[in-house]
Amino acid sequence: MLNKIKYKLFGKFQNKKRLEQMKKNPFKRVDSEKMTDIEKMDKGFNGKTYSINGMDVDF
């Protein structure tokens, strides 16, 4: 129950933060500093694609 409350309070803020990071450089993976090269390859495409300024971007 506490997790649901925390998500409702901070979940939307984190999504906006990720979107802002992606808008700065749409060619760089968000949170790539925390991931190793192997983790990046294993993660791959997660199926979420957004169109920003006519460019299709996944993150």
mmJSON file of the N, C-alpha and C atoms, coordinates in Angstrom:
{"data_MODEL":{"atom_site":{
"group_PDB":["ATOM","ATOM","ATOM","ATOM","ATOM","ATOM","ATOM","ATOM","ATOM","ATOM","ATOM","ATOM","ATOM","ATOM","ATOM","ATOM","ATOM","ATOM","ATOM","ATOM","ATOM","ATOM","ATOM","ATOM","ATOM","ATOM","ATOM","ATOM","ATOM","ATOM","ATOM","ATOM","ATOM","ATOM","ATOM","ATOM","ATOM","ATOM","ATOM","ATOM","ATOM","ATOM","ATOM","ATOM","ATOM","ATOM","ATOM","ATOM","ATOM","ATOM","ATOM","ATOM","ATOM","ATOM","ATOM","ATOM","ATOM","ATOM","ATOM","ATOM","ATOM","ATOM","ATOM","ATOM","ATOM","ATOM","ATOM","ATOM","ATOM","ATOM","ATOM","ATOM","ATOM","ATOM","ATOM","ATOM","ATOM","ATOM","ATOM","ATOM","ATOM","ATOM","ATOM","ATOM","ATOM","ATOM","ATOM","ATOM","ATOM","ATOM","ATOM","ATOM","ATOM","ATOM","ATOM","ATOM","ATOM","ATOM","ATOM","ATOM","ATOM","ATOM","ATOM","ATOM","ATOM","ATOM","ATOM","ATOM","ATOM","ATOM","ATOM","ATOM","ATOM","ATOM","ATOM","ATOM","ATOM","ATOM","ATOM","ATOM","ATOM","ATOM","ATOM","ATOM","ATOM","ATOM","ATOM","ATOM","ATOM","ATOM","ATOM","ATOM","ATOM","ATOM","ATOM","ATOM","ATOM","ATOM","ATOM","ATOM","ATOM","ATOM","ATOM","ATOM","ATOM","ATOM","ATOM","ATOM","ATOM","ATOM","ATOM","ATOM","ATOM","ATOM","ATOM","ATOM","ATOM","ATOM","ATOM","ATOM","ATOM","ATOM","ATOM","ATOM","ATOM","ATOM","ATOM","ATOM","ATOM","ATOM","ATOM","ATOM","ATOM","ATOM","ATOM","ATOM","ATOM"],
"id":[1,2,3,4,5,6,7,8,9,10,11,12,13,14,15,16,17,18,19,20,21,22,23,24,25,26,27,28,29,30,31,32,33,34,35,36,37,38,39,40,41,42,43,44,45,46,47,48,49,50,51,52,53,54,55,56,57,58,59,60,61,62,63,64,65,66,67,68,69,70,71,72,73,74,75,76,77,78,79,80,81,82,83,84,85,86,87,88,89,90,91,92,93,94,95,96,97,98,99,100,101,102,103,104,105,106,107,108,109,110,111,112,113,114,115,116,117,118,119,120,121,122,123,124,125,126,127,128,129,130,131,132,133,134,135,136,137,138,139,140,141,142,143,144,145,146,147,148,149,150,151,152,153,154,155,156,157,158,159,160,161,162,163,164,165,166,167,168,169,170,171,172,173,174,175,176,177],
"type_symbol":["N","C","C","N","C","C","N","C","C","N","C","C","N","C","C","N","C","C","N","C","C","N","C","C","N","C","C","N","C","C","N","C","C","N","C","C","N","C","C","N","C","C","N","C","C","N","C","C","N","C","C","N","C","C","N","C","C","N","C","C","N","C","C","N","C","C","N","C","C","N","C","C","N","C","C","N","C","C","N","C","C","N","C","C","N","C","C","N","C","C","N","C","C","N","C","C","N","C","C","N","C","C","N","C","C","N","C","C","N","C","C","N","C","C","N","C","C","N","C","C","N","C","C","N","C","C","N","C","C","N","C","C","N","C","C","N","C","C","N","C","C","N","C","C","N","C","C","N","C","C","N","C","C","N","C","C","N","C","C","N","C","C","N","C","C","N","C","C","N","C","C","N","C","C","N","C","C"],
"label_atom_id":["N","CA","C","N","CA","C","N","CA","C","N","CA","C","N","CA","C","N","CA","C","N","CA","C","N","CA","C","N","CA","C","N","CA","C","N","CA","C","N","CA","C","N","CA","C","N","CA","C","N","CA","C","N","CA","C","N","CA","C","N","CA","C","N","CA","C","N","CA","C","N","CA","C","N","CA","C","N","CA","C","N","CA","C","N","CA","C","N","CA","C","N","CA","C","N","CA","C","N","CA","C","N","CA","C","N","CA","C","N","CA","C","N","CA","C","N","CA","C","N","CA","C","N","CA","C","N","CA","C","N","CA","C","N","CA","C","N","CA","C","N","CA","C","N","CA","C","N","CA","C","N","CA","C","N","CA","C","N","CA","C","N","CA","C","N","CA","C","N","CA","C","N","CA","C","N","CA","C","N","CA","C","N","CA","C","N","CA","C","N","CA","C","N","CA","C","N","CA","C","N","CA","C","N","CA","C"],
"label_alt_id":[null,null,null,null,null,null,null,null,null,null,null,null,null,null,null,null,null,null,null,null,null,null,null,null,null,null,null,null,null,null,null,null,null,null,null,null,null,null,null,null,null,null,null,null,null,null,null,null,null,null,null,null,null,null,null,null,null,null,null,null,null,null,null,null,null,null,null,null,null,null,null,null,null,null,null,null,null,null,null,null,null,null,null,null,null,null,null,null,null,null,null,null,null,null,null,null,null,null,null,null,null,null,null,null,null,null,null,null,null,null,null,null,null,null,null,null,null,null,null,null,null,null,null,null,null,null,null,null,null,null,null,null,null,null,null,null,null,null,null,null,null,null,null,null,null,null,null,null,null,null,null,null,null,null,null,null,null,null,null,null,null,null,null,null,null,null,null,null,null,null,null,null,null,null,null,null,null],
"label_comp_id":["MET","MET","MET","LEU","LEU","LEU","ASN","ASN","ASN","LYS","LYS","LYS","ILE","ILE","ILE","LYS","LYS","LYS","TYR","TYR","TYR","LYS","LYS","LYS","LEU","LEU","LEU","PHE","PHE","PHE","GLY","GLY","GLY","LYS","LYS","LYS","PHE","PHE","PHE","GLN","GLN","GLN","ASN","ASN","ASN","LYS","LYS","LYS","LYS","LYS","LYS","ARG","ARG","ARG","LEU","LEU","LEU","GLU","GLU","GLU","GLN","GLN","GLN","MET","MET","MET","LYS","LYS","LYS","LYS","LYS","LYS","ASN","ASN","ASN","PRO","PRO","PRO","PHE","PHE","PHE","LYS","LYS","LYS","ARG","ARG","ARG","VAL","VAL","VAL","ASP","ASP","ASP","SER","SER","SER","GLU","GLU","GLU","LYS","LYS","LYS","MET","MET","MET","THR","THR","THR","ASP","ASP","ASP","ILE","ILE","ILE","GLU","GLU","GLU","LYS","LYS","LYS","MET","MET","MET","ASP","ASP","ASP","LYS","LYS","LYS","GLY","GLY","GLY","PHE","PHE","PHE","ASN","ASN","ASN","GLY","GLY","GLY","LYS","LYS","LYS","THR","THR","THR","TYR","TYR","TYR","SER","SER","SER","ILE","ILE","ILE","ASN","ASN","ASN","GLY","GLY","GLY","MET","MET","MET","ASP","ASP","ASP","VAL","VAL","VAL","ASP","ASP","ASP","PHE","PHE","PHE"],
"label_asym_id":["A","A","A","A","A","A","A","A","A","A","A","A","A","A","A","A","A","A","A","A","A","A","A","A","A","A","A","A","A","A","A","A","A","A","A","A","A","A","A","A","A","A","A","A","A","A","A","A","A","A","A","A","A","A","A","A","A","A","A","A","A","A","A","A","A","A","A","A","A","A","A","A","A","A","A","A","A","A","A","A","A","A","A","A","A","A","A","A","A","A","A","A","A","A","A","A","A","A","A","A","A","A","A","A","A","A","A","A","A","A","A","A","A","A","A","A","A","A","A","A","A","A","A","A","A","A","A","A","A","A","A","A","A","A","A","A","A","A","A","A","A","A","A","A","A","A","A","A","A","A","A","A","A","A","A","A","A","A","A","A","A","A","A","A","A","A","A","A","A","A","A","A","A","A","A","A","A"],
"label_entity_id":["1","1","1","1","1","1","1","1","1","1","1","1","1","1","1","1","1","1","1","1","1","1","1","1","1","1","1","1","1","1","1","1","1","1","1","1","1","1","1","1","1","1","1","1","1","1","1","1","1","1","1","1","1","1","1","1","1","1","1","1","1","1","1","1","1","1","1","1","1","1","1","1","1","1","1","1","1","1","1","1","1","1","1","1","1","1","1","1","1","1","1","1","1","1","1","1","1","1","1","1","1","1","1","1","1","1","1","1","1","1","1","1","1","1","1","1","1","1","1","1","1","1","1","1","1","1","1","1","1","1","1","1","1","1","1","1","1","1","1","1","1","1","1","1","1","1","1","1","1","1","1","1","1","1","1","1","1","1","1","1","1","1","1","1","1","1","1","1","1","1","1","1","1","1","1","1","1"],
"label_seq_id":[1,1,1,2,2,2,3,3,3,4,4,4,5,5,5,6,6,6,7,7,7,8,8,8,9,9,9,10,10,10,11,11,11,12,12,12,13,13,13,14,14,14,15,15,15,16,16,16,17,17,17,18,18,18,19,19,19,20,20,20,21,21,21,22,22,22,23,23,23,24,24,24,25,25,25,26,26,26,27,27,27,28,28,28,29,29,29,30,30,30,31,31,31,32,32,32,33,33,33,34,34,34,35,35,35,36,36,36,37,37,37,38,38,38,39,39,39,40,40,40,41,41,41,42,42,42,43,43,43,44,44,44,45,45,45,46,46,46,47,47,47,48,48,48,49,49,49,50,50,50,51,51,51,52,52,52,53,53,53,54,54,54,55,55,55,56,56,56,57,57,57,58,58,58,59,59,59],
"pdbx_PDB_ins_code":[null,null,null,null,null,null,null,null,null,null,null,null,null,null,null,null,null,null,null,null,null,null,null,null,null,null,null,null,null,null,null,null,null,null,null,null,null,null,null,null,null,null,null,null,null,null,null,null,null,null,null,null,null,null,null,null,null,null,null,null,null,null,null,null,null,null,null,null,null,null,null,null,null,null,null,null,null,null,null,null,null,null,null,null,null,null,null,null,null,null,null,null,null,null,null,null,null,null,null,null,null,null,null,null,null,null,null,null,null,null,null,null,null,null,null,null,null,null,null,null,null,null,null,null,null,null,null,null,null,null,null,null,null,null,null,null,null,null,null,null,null,null,null,null,null,null,null,null,null,null,null,null,null,null,null,null,null,null,null,null,null,null,null,null,null,null,null,null,null,null,null,null,null,null,null,null,null],
"Cartn_x":[0.817,0.0,0.863,1.931,2.834,3.508,3.815,4.429,3.494,2.193,1.225,1.161,1.188,1.144,2.401,3.545,4.811,4.839,4.316,4.294,3.39,2.239,1.323,1.935,2.726,3.341,4.547,5.405,6.687,6.79,5.898,5.974,5.852,4.923,4.73,5.908,6.498,7.667,8.845,9.042,10.15,9.943,8.7,8.441,8.761,8.419,8.738,10.246,10.935,12.387,13.037,12.554,13.087,12.819,11.636,11.299,12.178,12.465,13.346,14.756,15.244,16.572,16.604,15.533,15.489,15.418,14.72,14.619,15.951,16.825,18.129,18.961,18.97,19.724,18.934,18.134,17.29,18.065,19.353,20.145,20.878,20.693,21.375,20.343,20.639,19.734,19.659,18.44,18.241,18.775,19.463,20.076,21.222,21.846,22.929,24.194,24.323,25.501,25.522,24.342,24.23,24.337,24.313,24.273,25.61,25.948,27.13,26.745,27.729,27.453,26.613,26.873,26.112,24.657,24.43,23.058,22.312,23.006,22.376,21.935,22.79,22.439,21.298,21.319,20.272,18.932,18.963,17.727,17.047,17.811,17.294,16.102,15.216,14.026,12.898,12.296,11.238,9.84,9.723,8.424,7.76,8.365,7.778,8.42,7.649,8.158,7.314,7.973,7.295,7.795,6.949,7.324,7.472,8.677,8.96,9.618,9.005,9.487,9.678,8.785,8.832,9.825,10.525,11.489,10.893,10.969,10.514,11.642,11.361,12.376,11.857,12.691,12.29,13.126,12.47,13.168,12.361],
"Cartn_y":[-1.188,0.0,1.256,1.215,2.367,2.578,1.481,1.594,2.267,1.973,2.593,4.097,4.501,5.931,6.62,5.972,6.558,6.677,5.661,5.722,6.855,7.011,8.069,9.444,9.592,10.885,11.155,10.156,10.377,9.733,8.837,8.131,9.059,9.97,10.904,11.853,12.237,13.113,12.421,11.132,10.4,10.244,10.025,9.911,11.213,12.346,13.634,13.842,13.402,13.544,12.731,11.51,10.672,11.308,11.88,12.513,13.726,14.496,15.648,15.208,14.122,13.61,13.166,12.532,12.041,13.207,14.266,15.417,16.13,16.069,16.711,16.073,14.754,14.032,12.773,12.822,11.672,10.465,10.607,9.501,8.745,9.139,8.495,7.825,6.619,5.875,6.537,6.652,7.205,6.187,6.64,5.812,4.95,5.336,4.516,4.584,5.628,5.739,4.624,4.162,3.152,1.731,1.556,0.226,-0.127,-1.414,-1.882,-2.12,-2.367,-2.615,-3.871,-4.889,-6.142,-5.917,-5.15,-4.85,-4.062,-3.149,-2.371,-3.277,-4.235,-5.153,-6.075,-6.546,-7.437,-6.719,-5.466,-4.683,-4.506,-4.053,-3.897,-2.976,-3.287,-2.476,-2.965,-2.069,-2.477,-2.255,-1.794,-1.66,-0.312,0.612,1.932,2.896,3.37,4.3,5.563,6.701,7.98,8.826,9.669,10.561,11.969,12.503,13.856,14.597,15.689,16.501,15.677,14.725,13.921,12.778,12.605,11.512,10.444,9.171,8.075,7.695,7.753,7.512,6.451,5.491,4.49,4.647,4.436,4.466,3.729],
"Cartn_z":[0.0,0.0,0.0,0.771,0.821,-0.531,-1.227,-2.547,-3.543,-3.456,-4.363,-4.135,-2.878,-2.556,-3.06,-2.837,-3.286,-4.81,-5.51,-6.971,-7.452,-6.81,-7.222,-7.009,-5.956,-5.68,-6.563,-6.733,-7.41,-8.78,-9.134,-10.412,-11.603,-11.547,-12.663,-12.787,-11.662,-11.686,-12.361,-12.073,-12.676,-14.175,-14.618,-16.048,-16.762,-16.168,-16.777,-16.816,-15.777,-15.726,-16.85,-17.078,-18.152,-19.51,-19.684,-20.951,-21.205,-20.153,-20.304,-20.685,-20.092,-20.437,-21.895,-22.35,-23.716,-24.7,-24.332,-25.232,-25.398,-24.387,-24.499,-25.596,-25.638,-26.654,-27.023,-28.082,-28.416,-28.934,-29.195,-29.709,-28.607,-27.362,-26.246,-25.349,-24.921,-24.049,-22.68,-22.148,-20.812,-19.797,-18.787,-17.737,-18.255,-19.35,-19.895,-19.048,-18.224,-17.375,-16.316,-15.927,-14.875,-15.413,-16.745,-17.347,-17.992,-17.955,-18.669,-20.126,-20.974,-22.387,-22.571,-21.782,-21.888,-21.488,-20.434,-20.009,-21.074,-21.739,-22.806,-23.946,-24.33,-25.407,-24.991,-23.742,-23.268,-23.153,-22.753,-22.593,-23.951,-24.926,-26.278,-26.37,-27.271,-27.514,-26.628,-25.851,-24.931,-25.5,-26.713,-27.346,-27.173,-26.451,-26.261,-27.249,-28.206,-29.201,-29.166,-29.141,-29.117,-30.282,-30.773,-31.867,-31.31,-31.392,-30.931,-32.072,-32.479,-33.595,-34.856,-35.078,-36.289,-36.25,-35.127,-34.991,-34.089,-34.498,-33.654,-32.717,-31.418,-30.405,-29.455,-29.095,-28.106,-26.852,-25.713,-24.437,-23.415],
"occupancy":[1.0,1.0,1.0,1.0,1.0,1.0,1.0,1.0,1.0,1.0,1.0,1.0,1.0,1.0,1.0,1.0,1.0,1.0,1.0,1.0,1.0,1.0,1.0,1.0,1.0,1.0,1.0,1.0,1.0,1.0,1.0,1.0,1.0,1.0,1.0,1.0,1.0,1.0,1.0,1.0,1.0,1.0,1.0,1.0,1.0,1.0,1.0,1.0,1.0,1.0,1.0,1.0,1.0,1.0,1.0,1.0,1.0,1.0,1.0,1.0,1.0,1.0,1.0,1.0,1.0,1.0,1.0,1.0,1.0,1.0,1.0,1.0,1.0,1.0,1.0,1.0,1.0,1.0,1.0,1.0,1.0,1.0,1.0,1.0,1.0,1.0,1.0,1.0,1.0,1.0,1.0,1.0,1.0,1.0,1.0,1.0,1.0,1.0,1.0,1.0,1.0,1.0,1.0,1.0,1.0,1.0,1.0,1.0,1.0,1.0,1.0,1.0,1.0,1.0,1.0,1.0,1.0,1.0,1.0,1.0,1.0,1.0,1.0,1.0,1.0,1.0,1.0,1.0,1.0,1.0,1.0,1.0,1.0,1.0,1.0,1.0,1.0,1.0,1.0,1.0,1.0,1.0,1.0,1.0,1.0,1.0,1.0,1.0,1.0,1.0,1.0,1.0,1.0,1.0,1.0,1.0,1.0,1.0,1.0,1.0,1.0,1.0,1.0,1.0,1.0,1.0,1.0,1.0,1.0,1.0,1.0,1.0,1.0,1.0,1.0,1.0,1.0],
"B_iso_or_equiv":[0.0,0.0,0.0,0.0,0.0,0.0,0.0,0.0,0.0,0.0,0.0,0.0,0.0,0.0,0.0,0.0,0.0,0.0,0.0,0.0,0.0,0.0,0.0,0.0,0.0,0.0,0.0,0.0,0.0,0.0,0.0,0.0,0.0,0.0,0.0,0.0,0.0,0.0,0.0,0.0,0.0,0.0,0.0,0.0,0.0,0.0,0.0,0.0,0.0,0.0,0.0,0.0,0.0,0.0,0.0,0.0,0.0,0.0,0.0,0.0,0.0,0.0,0.0,0.0,0.0,0.0,0.0,0.0,0.0,0.0,0.0,0.0,0.0,0.0,0.0,0.0,0.0,0.0,0.0,0.0,0.0,0.0,0.0,0.0,0.0,0.0,0.0,0.0,0.0,0.0,0.0,0.0,0.0,0.0,0.0,0.0,0.0,0.0,0.0,0.0,0.0,0.0,0.0,0.0,0.0,0.0,0.0,0.0,0.0,0.0,0.0,0.0,0.0,0.0,0.0,0.0,0.0,0.0,0.0,0.0,0.0,0.0,0.0,0.0,0.0,0.0,0.0,0.0,0.0,0.0,0.0,0.0,0.0,0.0,0.0,0.0,0.0,0.0,0.0,0.0,0.0,0.0,0.0,0.0,0.0,0.0,0.0,0.0,0.0,0.0,0.0,0.0,0.0,0.0,0.0,0.0,0.0,0.0,0.0,0.0,0.0,0.0,0.0,0.0,0.0,0.0,0.0,0.0,0.0,0.0,0.0,0.0,0.0,0.0,0.0,0.0,0.0],
"pdbx_formal_charge":[null,null,null,null,null,null,null,null,null,null,null,null,null,null,null,null,null,null,null,null,null,null,null,null,null,null,null,null,null,null,null,null,null,null,null,null,null,null,null,null,null,null,null,null,null,null,null,null,null,null,null,null,null,null,null,null,null,null,null,null,null,null,null,null,null,null,null,null,null,null,null,null,null,null,null,null,null,null,null,null,null,null,null,null,null,null,null,null,null,null,null,null,null,null,null,null,null,null,null,null,null,null,null,null,null,null,null,null,null,null,null,null,null,null,null,null,null,null,null,null,null,null,null,null,null,null,null,null,null,null,null,null,null,null,null,null,null,null,null,null,null,null,null,null,null,null,null,null,null,null,null,null,null,null,null,null,null,null,null,null,null,null,null,null,null,null,null,null,null,null,null,null,null,null,null,null,null],
"auth_seq_id":[1,1,1,2,2,2,3,3,3,4,4,4,5,5,5,6,6,6,7,7,7,8,8,8,9,9,9,10,10,10,11,11,11,12,12,12,13,13,13,14,14,14,15,15,15,16,16,16,17,17,17,18,18,18,19,19,19,20,20,20,21,21,21,22,22,22,23,23,23,24,24,24,25,25,25,26,26,26,27,27,27,28,28,28,29,29,29,30,30,30,31,31,31,32,32,32,33,33,33,34,34,34,35,35,35,36,36,36,37,37,37,38,38,38,39,39,39,40,40,40,41,41,41,42,42,42,43,43,43,44,44,44,45,45,45,46,46,46,47,47,47,48,48,48,49,49,49,50,50,50,51,51,51,52,52,52,53,53,53,54,54,54,55,55,55,56,56,56,57,57,57,58,58,58,59,59,59],
"auth_comp_id":["MET","MET","MET","LEU","LEU","LEU","ASN","ASN","ASN","LYS","LYS","LYS","ILE","ILE","ILE","LYS","LYS","LYS","TYR","TYR","TYR","LYS","LYS","LYS","LEU","LEU","LEU","PHE","PHE","PHE","GLY","GLY","GLY","LYS","LYS","LYS","PHE","PHE","PHE","GLN","GLN","GLN","ASN","ASN","ASN","LYS","LYS","LYS","LYS","LYS","LYS","ARG","ARG","ARG","LEU","LEU","LEU","GLU","GLU","GLU","GLN","GLN","GLN","MET","MET","MET","LYS","LYS","LYS","LYS","LYS","LYS","ASN","ASN","ASN","PRO","PRO","PRO","PHE","PHE","PHE","LYS","LYS","LYS","ARG","ARG","ARG","VAL","VAL","VAL","ASP","ASP","ASP","SER","SER","SER","GLU","GLU","GLU","LYS","LYS","LYS","MET","MET","MET","THR","THR","THR","ASP","ASP","ASP","ILE","ILE","ILE","GLU","GLU","GLU","LYS","LYS","LYS","MET","MET","MET","ASP","ASP","ASP","LYS","LYS","LYS","GLY","GLY","GLY","PHE","PHE","PHE","ASN","ASN","ASN","GLY","GLY","GLY","LYS","LYS","LYS","THR","THR","THR","TYR","TYR","TYR","SER","SER","SER","ILE","ILE","ILE","ASN","ASN","ASN","GLY","GLY","GLY","MET","MET","MET","ASP","ASP","ASP","VAL","VAL","VAL","ASP","ASP","ASP","PHE","PHE","PHE"],
"auth_asym_id":["A","A","A","A","A","A","A","A","A","A","A","A","A","A","A","A","A","A","A","A","A","A","A","A","A","A","A","A","A","A","A","A","A","A","A","A","A","A","A","A","A","A","A","A","A","A","A","A","A","A","A","A","A","A","A","A","A","A","A","A","A","A","A","A","A","A","A","A","A","A","A","A","A","A","A","A","A","A","A","A","A","A","A","A","A","A","A","A","A","A","A","A","A","A","A","A","A","A","A","A","A","A","A","A","A","A","A","A","A","A","A","A","A","A","A","A","A","A","A","A","A","A","A","A","A","A","A","A","A","A","A","A","A","A","A","A","A","A","A","A","A","A","A","A","A","A","A","A","A","A","A","A","A","A","A","A","A","A","A","A","A","A","A","A","A","A","A","A","A","A","A","A","A","A","A","A","A"],
"auth_atom_id":["N","CA","C","N","CA","C","N","CA","C","N","CA","C","N","CA","C","N","CA","C","N","CA","C","N","CA","C","N","CA","C","N","CA","C","N","CA","C","N","CA","C","N","CA","C","N","CA","C","N","CA","C","N","CA","C","N","CA","C","N","CA","C","N","CA","C","N","CA","C","N","CA","C","N","CA","C","N","CA","C","N","CA","C","N","CA","C","N","CA","C","N","CA","C","N","CA","C","N","CA","C","N","CA","C","N","CA","C","N","CA","C","N","CA","C","N","CA","C","N","CA","C","N","CA","C","N","CA","C","N","CA","C","N","CA","C","N","CA","C","N","CA","C","N","CA","C","N","CA","C","N","CA","C","N","CA","C","N","CA","C","N","CA","C","N","CA","C","N","CA","C","N","CA","C","N","CA","C","N","CA","C","N","CA","C","N","CA","C","N","CA","C","N","CA","C","N","CA","C","N","CA","C","N","CA","C"],
"pdbx_PDB_model_num":[1,1,1,1,1,1,1,1,1,1,1,1,1,1,1,1,1,1,1,1,1,1,1,1,1,1,1,1,1,1,1,1,1,1,1,1,1,1,1,1,1,1,1,1,1,1,1,1,1,1,1,1,1,1,1,1,1,1,1,1,1,1,1,1,1,1,1,1,1,1,1,1,1,1,1,1,1,1,1,1,1,1,1,1,1,1,1,1,1,1,1,1,1,1,1,1,1,1,1,1,1,1,1,1,1,1,1,1,1,1,1,1,1,1,1,1,1,1,1,1,1,1,1,1,1,1,1,1,1,1,1,1,1,1,1,1,1,1,1,1,1,1,1,1,1,1,1,1,1,1,1,1,1,1,1,1,1,1,1,1,1,1,1,1,1,1,1,1,1,1,1,1,1,1,1,1,1]
}}}
